[in-house]
Short mmCIF file of C-alpha atoms in Angstrom, two decimals:
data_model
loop_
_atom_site.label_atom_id
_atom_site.label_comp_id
_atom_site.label_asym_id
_atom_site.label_seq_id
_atom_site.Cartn_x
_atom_site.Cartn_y
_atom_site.Cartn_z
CA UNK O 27 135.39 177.07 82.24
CA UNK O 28 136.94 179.76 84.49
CA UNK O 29 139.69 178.67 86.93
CA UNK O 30 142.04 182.23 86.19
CA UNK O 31 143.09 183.76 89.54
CA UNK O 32 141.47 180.84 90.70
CA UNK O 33 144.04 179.28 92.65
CA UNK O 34 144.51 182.60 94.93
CA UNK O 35 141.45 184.23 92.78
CA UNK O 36 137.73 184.48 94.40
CA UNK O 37 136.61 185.66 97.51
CA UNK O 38 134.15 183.26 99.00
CA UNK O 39 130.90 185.06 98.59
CA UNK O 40 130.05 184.00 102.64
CA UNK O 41 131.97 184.89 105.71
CA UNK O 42 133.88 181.95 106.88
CA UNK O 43 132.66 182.50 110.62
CA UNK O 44 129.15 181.66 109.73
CA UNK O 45 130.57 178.20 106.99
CA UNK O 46 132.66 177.59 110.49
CA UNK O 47 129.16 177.08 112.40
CA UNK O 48 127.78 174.50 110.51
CA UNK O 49 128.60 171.08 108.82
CA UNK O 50 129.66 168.11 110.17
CA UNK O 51 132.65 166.93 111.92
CA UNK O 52 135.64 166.06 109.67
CA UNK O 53 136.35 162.51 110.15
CA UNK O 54 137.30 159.82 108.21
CA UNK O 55 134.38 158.00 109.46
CA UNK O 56 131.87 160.50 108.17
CA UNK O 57 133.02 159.68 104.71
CA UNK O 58 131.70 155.83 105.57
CA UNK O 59 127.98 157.20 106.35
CA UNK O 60 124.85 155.84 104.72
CA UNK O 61 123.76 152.95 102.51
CA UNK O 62 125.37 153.27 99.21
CA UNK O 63 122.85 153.69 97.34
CA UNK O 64 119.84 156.42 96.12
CA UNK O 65 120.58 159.78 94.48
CA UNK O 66 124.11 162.18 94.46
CA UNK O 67 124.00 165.45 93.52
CA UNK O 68 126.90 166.46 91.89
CA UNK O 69 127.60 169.92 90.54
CA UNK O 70 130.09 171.67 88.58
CA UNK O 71 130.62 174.78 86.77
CA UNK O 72 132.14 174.49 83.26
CA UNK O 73 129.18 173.85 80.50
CA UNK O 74 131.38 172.34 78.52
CA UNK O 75 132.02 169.37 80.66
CA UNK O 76 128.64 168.37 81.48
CA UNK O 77 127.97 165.67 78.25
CA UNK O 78 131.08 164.27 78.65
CA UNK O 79 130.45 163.76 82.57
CA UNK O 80 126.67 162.48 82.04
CA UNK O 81 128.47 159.64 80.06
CA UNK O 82 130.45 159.19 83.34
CA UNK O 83 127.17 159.40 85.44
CA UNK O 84 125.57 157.23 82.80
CA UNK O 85 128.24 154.39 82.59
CA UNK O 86 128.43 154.74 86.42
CA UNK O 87 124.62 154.08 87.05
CA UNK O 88 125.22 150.98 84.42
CA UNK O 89 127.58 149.66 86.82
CA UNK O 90 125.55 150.78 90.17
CA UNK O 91 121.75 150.36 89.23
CA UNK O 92 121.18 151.46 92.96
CA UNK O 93 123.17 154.48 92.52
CA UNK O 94 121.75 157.59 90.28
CA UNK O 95 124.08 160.97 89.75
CA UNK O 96 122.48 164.09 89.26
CA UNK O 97 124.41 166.60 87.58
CA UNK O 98 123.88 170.17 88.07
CA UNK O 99 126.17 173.25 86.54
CA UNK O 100 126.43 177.17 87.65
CA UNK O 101 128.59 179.48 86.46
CA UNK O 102 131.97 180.53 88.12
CA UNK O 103 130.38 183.13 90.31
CA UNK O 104 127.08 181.34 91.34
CA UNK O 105 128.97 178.11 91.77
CA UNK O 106 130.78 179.48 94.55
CA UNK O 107 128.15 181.38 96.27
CA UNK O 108 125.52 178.36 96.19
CA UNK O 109 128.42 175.95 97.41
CA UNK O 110 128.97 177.98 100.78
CA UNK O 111 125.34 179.09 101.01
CA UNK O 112 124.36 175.15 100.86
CA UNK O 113 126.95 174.30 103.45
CA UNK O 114 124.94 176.82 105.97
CA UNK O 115 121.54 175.88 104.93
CA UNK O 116 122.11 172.13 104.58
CA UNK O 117 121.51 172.46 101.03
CA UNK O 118 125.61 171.80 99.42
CA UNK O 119 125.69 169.00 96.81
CA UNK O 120 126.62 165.72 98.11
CA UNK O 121 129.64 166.14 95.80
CA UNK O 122 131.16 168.75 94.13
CA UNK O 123 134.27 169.71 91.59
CA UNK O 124 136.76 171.58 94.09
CA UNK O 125 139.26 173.96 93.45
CA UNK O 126 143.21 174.85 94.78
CA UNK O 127 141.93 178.32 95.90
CA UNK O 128 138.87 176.89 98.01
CA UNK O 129 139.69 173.71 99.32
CA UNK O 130 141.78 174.89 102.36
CA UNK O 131 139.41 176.87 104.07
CA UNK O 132 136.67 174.18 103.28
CA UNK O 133 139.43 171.54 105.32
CA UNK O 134 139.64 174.37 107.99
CA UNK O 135 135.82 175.39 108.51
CA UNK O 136 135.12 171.11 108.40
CA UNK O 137 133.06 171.32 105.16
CA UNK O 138 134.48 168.45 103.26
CA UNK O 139 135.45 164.98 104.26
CA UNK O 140 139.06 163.21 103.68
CA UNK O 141 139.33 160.31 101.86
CA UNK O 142 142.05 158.41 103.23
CA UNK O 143 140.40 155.56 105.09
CA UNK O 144 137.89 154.89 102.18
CA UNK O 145 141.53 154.79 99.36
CA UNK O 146 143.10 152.29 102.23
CA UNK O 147 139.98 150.19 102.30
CA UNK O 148 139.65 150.27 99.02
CA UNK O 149 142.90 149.67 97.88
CA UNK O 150 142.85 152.82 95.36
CA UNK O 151 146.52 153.81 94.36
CA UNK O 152 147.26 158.20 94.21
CA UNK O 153 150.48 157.09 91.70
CA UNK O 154 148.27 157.09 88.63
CA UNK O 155 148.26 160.52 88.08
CA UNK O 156 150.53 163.18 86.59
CA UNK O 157 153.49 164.31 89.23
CA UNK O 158 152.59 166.38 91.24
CA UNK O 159 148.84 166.32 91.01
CA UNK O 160 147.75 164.09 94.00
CA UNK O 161 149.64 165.82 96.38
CA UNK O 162 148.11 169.53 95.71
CA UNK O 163 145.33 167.60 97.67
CA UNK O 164 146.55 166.59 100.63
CA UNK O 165 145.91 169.24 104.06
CA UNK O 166 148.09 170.58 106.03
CA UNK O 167 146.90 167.70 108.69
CA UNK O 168 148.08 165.17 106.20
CA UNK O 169 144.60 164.01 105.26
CA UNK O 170 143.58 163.49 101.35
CA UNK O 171 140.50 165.71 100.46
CA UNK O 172 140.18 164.66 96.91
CA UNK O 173 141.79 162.53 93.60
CA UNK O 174 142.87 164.08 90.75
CA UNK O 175 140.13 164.56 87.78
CA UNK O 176 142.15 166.75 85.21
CA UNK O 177 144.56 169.61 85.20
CA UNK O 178 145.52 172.78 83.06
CA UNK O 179 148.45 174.73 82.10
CA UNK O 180 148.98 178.09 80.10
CA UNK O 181 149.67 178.73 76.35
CA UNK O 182 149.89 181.38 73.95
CA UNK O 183 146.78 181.64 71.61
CA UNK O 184 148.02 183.51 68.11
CA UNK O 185 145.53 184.76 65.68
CA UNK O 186 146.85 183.13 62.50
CA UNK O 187 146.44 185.85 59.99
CA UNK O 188 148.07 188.27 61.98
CA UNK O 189 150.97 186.12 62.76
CA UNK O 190 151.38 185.33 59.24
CA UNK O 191 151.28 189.38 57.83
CA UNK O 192 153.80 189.87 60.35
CA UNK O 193 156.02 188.29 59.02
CA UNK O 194 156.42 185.63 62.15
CA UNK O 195 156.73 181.57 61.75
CA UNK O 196 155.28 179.32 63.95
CA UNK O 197 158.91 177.71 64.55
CA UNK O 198 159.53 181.55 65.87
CA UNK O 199 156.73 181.83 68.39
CA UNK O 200 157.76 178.37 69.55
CA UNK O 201 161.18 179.75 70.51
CA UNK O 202 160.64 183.32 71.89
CA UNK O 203 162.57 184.03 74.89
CA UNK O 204 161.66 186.91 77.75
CA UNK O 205 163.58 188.95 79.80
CA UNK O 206 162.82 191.59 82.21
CA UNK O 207 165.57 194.18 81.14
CA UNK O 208 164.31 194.60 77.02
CA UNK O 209 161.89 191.75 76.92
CA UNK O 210 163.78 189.56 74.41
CA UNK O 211 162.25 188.15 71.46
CA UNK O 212 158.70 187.67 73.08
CA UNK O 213 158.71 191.58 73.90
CA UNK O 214 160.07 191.90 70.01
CA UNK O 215 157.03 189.79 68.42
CA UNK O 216 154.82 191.42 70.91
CA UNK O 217 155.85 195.06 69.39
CA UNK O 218 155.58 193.91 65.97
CA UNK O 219 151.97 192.44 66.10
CA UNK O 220 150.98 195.73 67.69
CA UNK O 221 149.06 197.58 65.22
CA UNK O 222 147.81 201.19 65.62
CA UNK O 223 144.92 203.06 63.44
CA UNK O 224 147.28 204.38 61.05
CA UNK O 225 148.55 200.90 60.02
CA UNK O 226 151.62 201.40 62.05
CA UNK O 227 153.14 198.56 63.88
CA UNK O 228 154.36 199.04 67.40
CA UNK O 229 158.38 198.69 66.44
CA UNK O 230 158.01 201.40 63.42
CA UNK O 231 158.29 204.93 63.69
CA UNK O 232 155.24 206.67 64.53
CA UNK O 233 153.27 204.52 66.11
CA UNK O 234 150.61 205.78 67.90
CA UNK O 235 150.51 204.20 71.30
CA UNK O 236 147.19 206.09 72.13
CA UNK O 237 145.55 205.07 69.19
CA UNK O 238 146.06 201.35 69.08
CA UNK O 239 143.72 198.82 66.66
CA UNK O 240 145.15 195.32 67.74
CA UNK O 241 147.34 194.94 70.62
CA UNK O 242 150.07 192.32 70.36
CA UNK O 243 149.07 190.74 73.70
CA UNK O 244 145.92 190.68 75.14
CA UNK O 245 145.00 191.40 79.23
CA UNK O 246 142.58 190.10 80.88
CA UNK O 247 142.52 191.25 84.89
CA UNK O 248 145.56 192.21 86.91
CA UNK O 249 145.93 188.92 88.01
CA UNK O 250 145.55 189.62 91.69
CA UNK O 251 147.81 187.53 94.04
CA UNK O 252 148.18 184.37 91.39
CA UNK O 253 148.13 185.75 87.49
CA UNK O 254 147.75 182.22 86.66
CA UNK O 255 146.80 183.05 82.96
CA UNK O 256 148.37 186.83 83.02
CA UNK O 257 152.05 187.07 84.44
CA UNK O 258 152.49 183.12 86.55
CA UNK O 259 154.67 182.27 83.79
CA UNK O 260 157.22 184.92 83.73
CA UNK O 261 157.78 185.21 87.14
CA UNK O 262 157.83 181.63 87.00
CA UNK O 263 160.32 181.64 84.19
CA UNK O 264 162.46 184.24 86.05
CA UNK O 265 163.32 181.68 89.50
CA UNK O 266 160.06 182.99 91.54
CA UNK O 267 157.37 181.30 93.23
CA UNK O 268 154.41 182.74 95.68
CA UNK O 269 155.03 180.57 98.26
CA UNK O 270 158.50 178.17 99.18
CA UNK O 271 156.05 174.99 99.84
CA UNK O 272 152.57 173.57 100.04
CA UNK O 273 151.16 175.02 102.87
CA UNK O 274 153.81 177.73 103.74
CA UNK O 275 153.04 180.37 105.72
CA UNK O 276 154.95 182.81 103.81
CA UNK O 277 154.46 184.59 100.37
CA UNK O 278 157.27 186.11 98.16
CA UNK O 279 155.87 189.07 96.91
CA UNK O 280 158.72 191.32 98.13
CA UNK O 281 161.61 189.49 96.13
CA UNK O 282 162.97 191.46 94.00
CA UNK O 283 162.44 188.92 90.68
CA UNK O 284 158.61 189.06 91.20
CA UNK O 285 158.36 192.56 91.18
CA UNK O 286 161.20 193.19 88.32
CA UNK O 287 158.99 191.00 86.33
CA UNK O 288 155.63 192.45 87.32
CA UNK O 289 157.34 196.28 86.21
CA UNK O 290 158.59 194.67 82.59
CA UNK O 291 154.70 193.34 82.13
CA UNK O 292 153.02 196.60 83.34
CA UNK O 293 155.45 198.37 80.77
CA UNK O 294 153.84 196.47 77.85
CA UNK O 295 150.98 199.22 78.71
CA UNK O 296 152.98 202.23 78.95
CA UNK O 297 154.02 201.23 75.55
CA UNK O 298 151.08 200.51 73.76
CA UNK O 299 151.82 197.05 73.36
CA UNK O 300 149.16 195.62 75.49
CA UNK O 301 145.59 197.66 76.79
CA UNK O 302 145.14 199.40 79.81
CA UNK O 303 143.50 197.43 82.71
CA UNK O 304 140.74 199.91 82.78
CA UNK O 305 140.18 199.56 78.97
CA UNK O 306 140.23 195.52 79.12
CA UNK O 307 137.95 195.57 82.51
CA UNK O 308 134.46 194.03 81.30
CA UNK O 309 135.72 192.59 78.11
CA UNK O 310 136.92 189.22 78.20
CA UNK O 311 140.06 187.85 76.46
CA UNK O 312 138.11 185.74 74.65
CA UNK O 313 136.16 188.20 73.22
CA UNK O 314 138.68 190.67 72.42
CA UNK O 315 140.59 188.01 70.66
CA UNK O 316 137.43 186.95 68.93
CA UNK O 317 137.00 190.51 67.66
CA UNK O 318 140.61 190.78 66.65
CA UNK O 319 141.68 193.40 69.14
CA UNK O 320 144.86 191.18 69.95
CA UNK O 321 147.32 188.92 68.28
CA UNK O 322 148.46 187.33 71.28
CA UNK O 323 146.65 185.80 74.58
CA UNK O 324 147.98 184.08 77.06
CA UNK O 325 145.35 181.47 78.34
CA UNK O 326 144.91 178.38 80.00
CA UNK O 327 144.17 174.90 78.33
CA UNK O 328 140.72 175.04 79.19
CA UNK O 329 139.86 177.44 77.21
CA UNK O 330 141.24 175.74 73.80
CA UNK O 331 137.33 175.26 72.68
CA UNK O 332 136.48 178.28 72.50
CA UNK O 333 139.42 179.80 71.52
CA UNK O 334 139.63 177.22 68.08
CA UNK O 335 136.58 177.57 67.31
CA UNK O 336 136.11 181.62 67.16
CA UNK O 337 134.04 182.27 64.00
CA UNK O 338 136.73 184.12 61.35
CA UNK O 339 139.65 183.26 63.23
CA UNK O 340 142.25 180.55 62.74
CA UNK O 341 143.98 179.99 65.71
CA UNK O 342 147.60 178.56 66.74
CA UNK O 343 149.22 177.83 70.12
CA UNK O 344 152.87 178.53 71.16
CA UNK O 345 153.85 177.61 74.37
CA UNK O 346 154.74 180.52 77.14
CA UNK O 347 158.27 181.80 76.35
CA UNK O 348 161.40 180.86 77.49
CA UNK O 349 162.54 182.85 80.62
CA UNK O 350 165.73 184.32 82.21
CA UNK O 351 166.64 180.83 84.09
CA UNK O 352 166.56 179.34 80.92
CA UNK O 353 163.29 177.44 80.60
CA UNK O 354 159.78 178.28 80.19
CA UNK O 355 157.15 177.80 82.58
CA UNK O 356 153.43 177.56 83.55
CA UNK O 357 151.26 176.76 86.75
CA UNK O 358 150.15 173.16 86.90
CA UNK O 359 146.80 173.22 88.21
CA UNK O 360 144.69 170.65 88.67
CA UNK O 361 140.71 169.91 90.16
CA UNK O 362 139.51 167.62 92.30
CA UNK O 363 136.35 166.31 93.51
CA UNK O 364 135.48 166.93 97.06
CA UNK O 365 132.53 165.66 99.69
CA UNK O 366 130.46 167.25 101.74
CA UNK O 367 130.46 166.27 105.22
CA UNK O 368 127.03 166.81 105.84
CA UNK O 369 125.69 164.55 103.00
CA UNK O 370 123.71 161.78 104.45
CA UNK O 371 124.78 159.14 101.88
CA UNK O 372 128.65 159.29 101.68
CA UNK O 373 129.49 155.92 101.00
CA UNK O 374 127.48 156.15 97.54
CA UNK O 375 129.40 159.33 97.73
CA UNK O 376 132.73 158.04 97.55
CA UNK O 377 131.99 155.32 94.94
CA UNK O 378 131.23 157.83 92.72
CA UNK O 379 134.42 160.08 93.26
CA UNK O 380 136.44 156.93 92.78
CA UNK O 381 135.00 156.42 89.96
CA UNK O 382 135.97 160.07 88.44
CA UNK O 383 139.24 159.37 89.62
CA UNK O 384 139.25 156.69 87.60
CA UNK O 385 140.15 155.90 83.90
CA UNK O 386 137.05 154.61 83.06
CA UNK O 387 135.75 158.09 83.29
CA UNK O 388 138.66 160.21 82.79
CA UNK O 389 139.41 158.38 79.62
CA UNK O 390 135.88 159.04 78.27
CA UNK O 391 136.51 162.73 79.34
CA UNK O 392 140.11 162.77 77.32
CA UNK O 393 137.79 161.56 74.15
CA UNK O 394 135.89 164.70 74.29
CA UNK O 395 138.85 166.73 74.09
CA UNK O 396 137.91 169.71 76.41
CA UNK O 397 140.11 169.02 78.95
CA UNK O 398 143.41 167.07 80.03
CA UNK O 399 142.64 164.79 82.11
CA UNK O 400 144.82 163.60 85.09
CA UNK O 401 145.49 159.97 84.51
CA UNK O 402 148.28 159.80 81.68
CA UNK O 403 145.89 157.51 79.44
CA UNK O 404 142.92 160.11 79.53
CA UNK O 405 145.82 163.04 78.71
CA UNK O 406 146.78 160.95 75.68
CA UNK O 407 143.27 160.45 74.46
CA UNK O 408 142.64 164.42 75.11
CA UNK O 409 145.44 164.99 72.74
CA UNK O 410 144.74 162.19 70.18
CA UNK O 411 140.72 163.38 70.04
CA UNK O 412 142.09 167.37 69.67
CA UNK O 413 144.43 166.57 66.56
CA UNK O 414 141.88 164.96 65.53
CA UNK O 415 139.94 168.12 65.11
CA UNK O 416 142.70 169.75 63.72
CA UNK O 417 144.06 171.08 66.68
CA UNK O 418 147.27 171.04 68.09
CA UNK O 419 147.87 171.05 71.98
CA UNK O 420 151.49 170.66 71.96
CA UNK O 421 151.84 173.49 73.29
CA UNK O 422 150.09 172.78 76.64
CA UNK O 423 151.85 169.35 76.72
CA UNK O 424 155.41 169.97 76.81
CA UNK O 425 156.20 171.70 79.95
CA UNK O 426 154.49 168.76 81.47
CA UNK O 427 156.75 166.40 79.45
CA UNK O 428 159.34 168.39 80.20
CA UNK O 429 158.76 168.93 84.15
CA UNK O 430 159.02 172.42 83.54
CA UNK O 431 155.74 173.31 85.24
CA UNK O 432 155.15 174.46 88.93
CA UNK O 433 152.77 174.27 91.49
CA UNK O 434 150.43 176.74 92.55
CA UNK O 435 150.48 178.17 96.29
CA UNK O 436 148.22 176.01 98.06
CA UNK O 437 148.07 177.81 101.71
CA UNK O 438 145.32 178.79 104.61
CA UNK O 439 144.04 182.56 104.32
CA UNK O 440 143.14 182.37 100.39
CA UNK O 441 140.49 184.27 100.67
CA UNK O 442 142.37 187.39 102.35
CA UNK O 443 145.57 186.98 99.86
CA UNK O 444 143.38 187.49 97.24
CA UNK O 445 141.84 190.69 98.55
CA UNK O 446 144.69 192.08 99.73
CA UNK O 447 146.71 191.38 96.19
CA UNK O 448 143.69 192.05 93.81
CA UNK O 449 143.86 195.89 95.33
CA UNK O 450 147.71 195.95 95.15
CA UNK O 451 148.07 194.56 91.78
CA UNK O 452 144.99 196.40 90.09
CA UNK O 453 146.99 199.56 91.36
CA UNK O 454 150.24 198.58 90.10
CA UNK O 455 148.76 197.08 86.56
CA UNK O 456 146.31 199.86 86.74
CA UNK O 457 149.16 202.57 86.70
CA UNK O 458 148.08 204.14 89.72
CA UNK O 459 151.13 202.90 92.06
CA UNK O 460 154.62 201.49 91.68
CA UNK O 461 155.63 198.04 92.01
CA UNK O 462 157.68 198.44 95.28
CA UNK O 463 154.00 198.98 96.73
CA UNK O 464 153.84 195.29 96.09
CA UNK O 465 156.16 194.92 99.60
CA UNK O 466 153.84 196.66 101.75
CA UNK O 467 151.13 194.24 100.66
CA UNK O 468 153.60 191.35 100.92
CA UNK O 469 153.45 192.51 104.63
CA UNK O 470 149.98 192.57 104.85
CA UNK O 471 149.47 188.96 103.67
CA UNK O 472 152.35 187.15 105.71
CA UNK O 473 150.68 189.13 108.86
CA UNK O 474 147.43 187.11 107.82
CA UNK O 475 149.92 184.14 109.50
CA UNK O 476 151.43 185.35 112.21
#
């Protein structure tokens, strides 16, 4: 499942000026249309999640005979494309898992309907999930646009093996602490895991920075304007977020701790410690890390599968380090399913989203262990069924525990922050321009709201 730069990360594959033109109107009312029974498409686009949400569709049908789901998944890239094609063409699903990055500009081209009269009526309480999570989906005009199904945070995959020849203790990785001046512990462990062709490790005399067999921390992408799974929890960790609230209409890109942090993480390059972005482009993380090109890799919870069950590899989690304010950190992001206005059958519709907002579903989806789910009784069967299979997700838990997670920027304009930071931060990561370039494009996105 791929939801990495995904809060600020994808440009809609369709101008928004043509999505603007079609579509219904965006009224509570239109969420009330049609009988409440026949077919729902419903579509999603993580592969892993489809048996585990057929069960849902299944024990929903149980309960509505008159009501049949059909479930239908595309990867990342298609997902998006076929989502705001369909909304021109009349052809969107009925429902639909949304995302952070995509929701507002579905709210502000009238794509997808709010929920609130249907919760009122139906008495359906938004307290049930993790903090936080309910209210990354309410608009800017104060409507709801979805309930909670899940959410994610960011932990350190270790290979095992290499951990263990360097010499490092899980107890160790669990306490590693960043800074932007030397890079603390984490930038210590980092150094030592590094491993060039000669045998050398990254903190020993001749290494060989150009020649390097297994970085100690893997890249995947620059991050653009969000770095959810590359650099969100340093600068994080370090007292900076993008944006002061939900729905600002300013970004921070300027302050000085965001780009302080962003030079320290591009320096992991210039040392060897971590690949170029132009040697990393086209190879995923989890590939790399599958073929034992890195110790380290910071990813996101959703990605534990894959990442525990790489053929030859034994695989740990730490959590993301502890940074200069004293704690660590990690986005808490979290889906939602969302319905199209111009579905002619909305009030089967909504039955069916209140029912995946519900712990009759999200419980069976915390027994597959794939995801967290959002209810606290679905997260606590996701981490019963995963040590279960011999896996640990500590690591992924505590922050939440903890309250040290934050929110990701939820604003208008996603689409254009994203272009204008993927180009600004592929040039800084990239090593083709200096961090203080990162104010300039700072400029560029707070025009977007002016």
């Amino acid at each position: 499942m791929k939801r990495k730069l995904g809060l600020l990360g994808l440009v809609l594959a369709l101008p928004l000026s043509l999505v603007a033109c079609t579509g219904g109107s965006s009224t509570d009312s239109s969420a009330a249309a049609g009988s409440g029974s026949g077919e729902i498409s419903y579509w999603m686009w993580d592969a892993a999640q489809m048996p585990m949400y057929q069960k849902c569709a299944d024990d929903f049908h149980a309960a509505n005979p008159d009501v049949t789901v059909k479930l239908s998944q595309f990867g990342w890239n298609d997902y998006w494309t076929k989502v705001t094609t369909g909304f021109i063409s009349g052809t969107a699903p009925d429902v639909f898992v949304d995302h952070l990055s995509k929701y507002p500009e579905f709210v502000t081209t009238a794509q997808i309907a709010p929920l609130d009269d249907q919760i009122a009526k139906d008495g359906v309480k938004t307290d049930i999930y993790q903090p936080g999570l309910a209210d990354l989906w309410v608009a800017e005009d104060g409507k709801r646009y979805g309930l909670p199904k899940d959410f994610d945070t960011i932990g350190v995959f270790y290979n095992q093996d290499m951990v263990d020849k360097a010499g490092l203790t899980k107890d160790q990785l669990d306490k590693l602490e960043w800074n932007a001046t030397d890079g603390g512990t984490y930038e210590k462990a980092i150094a030592h895991l590094t491993v060039d062709v000669n045998g050398k490790r990254g903190d020993e005399v001749g290494f060989d920075k150009s020649n390097v067999a297994t970085y100690g921390l893997g890249l995947d992408g620059s991050g653009a304007g969000f770095g959810q799974t590359q650099w969100a929890m340093y600068t994080a960790s370090n007292g900076w977020t993008a944006t002061d609230k939900l729905w600002a209409t300013k970004y921070n890109y300027s302050d000085p701790k965001f780009q302080e942090t962003i030079a320290w993480y591009a320096s992991l390059i210039t040392k060897g410690y971590m690949p170029s972005l132009a040697n990393s482009t086209g190879t995923g993380g989890t590939t790399a890390f599958g073929a034992g090109k890195y110790a380290l890799l910071t990813e996101g919870s959703w990605n534990t599968g894959a990442l525990t069950t790489l053929t030859g590899i034994k695989t740990g989690i730490a959590p993301t380090p502890i940074g200069p304010i004293g704690k660590r950190a990690s986005i808490f992001n979290g889906l939602a399913d969302s319905i199209w206005v111009g579905s002619k059958n909305q009030a089967a519709d909504w039955k069916w989203v209140k029912y995946l907002a519900s712990a009759a579903c999200q419980d069976v989806v915390g027994d597959a262990a794939v995801v967290f789910p959002a209810i606290p009784s679905g997260t606590d069967k996701a981490e019963a069924a995963f040590k279960a299979k011999g896996i640990d997700v500590t690591a992924f838990l505590v922050q939440v525990k903890d309250k040290t997670t934050v929110l990701p920027p939820v604003t208008d304009h996603a689409s254009e922050v994203t272009s204008i930071m993927q180009a600004a931060m592929d040039a800084v990561i990239g090593g083709t321009a200096d961090v203080s370039t990162l104010t300039a494009a700072n400029d560029q996105v707070n025009a977007l709201f002016k």
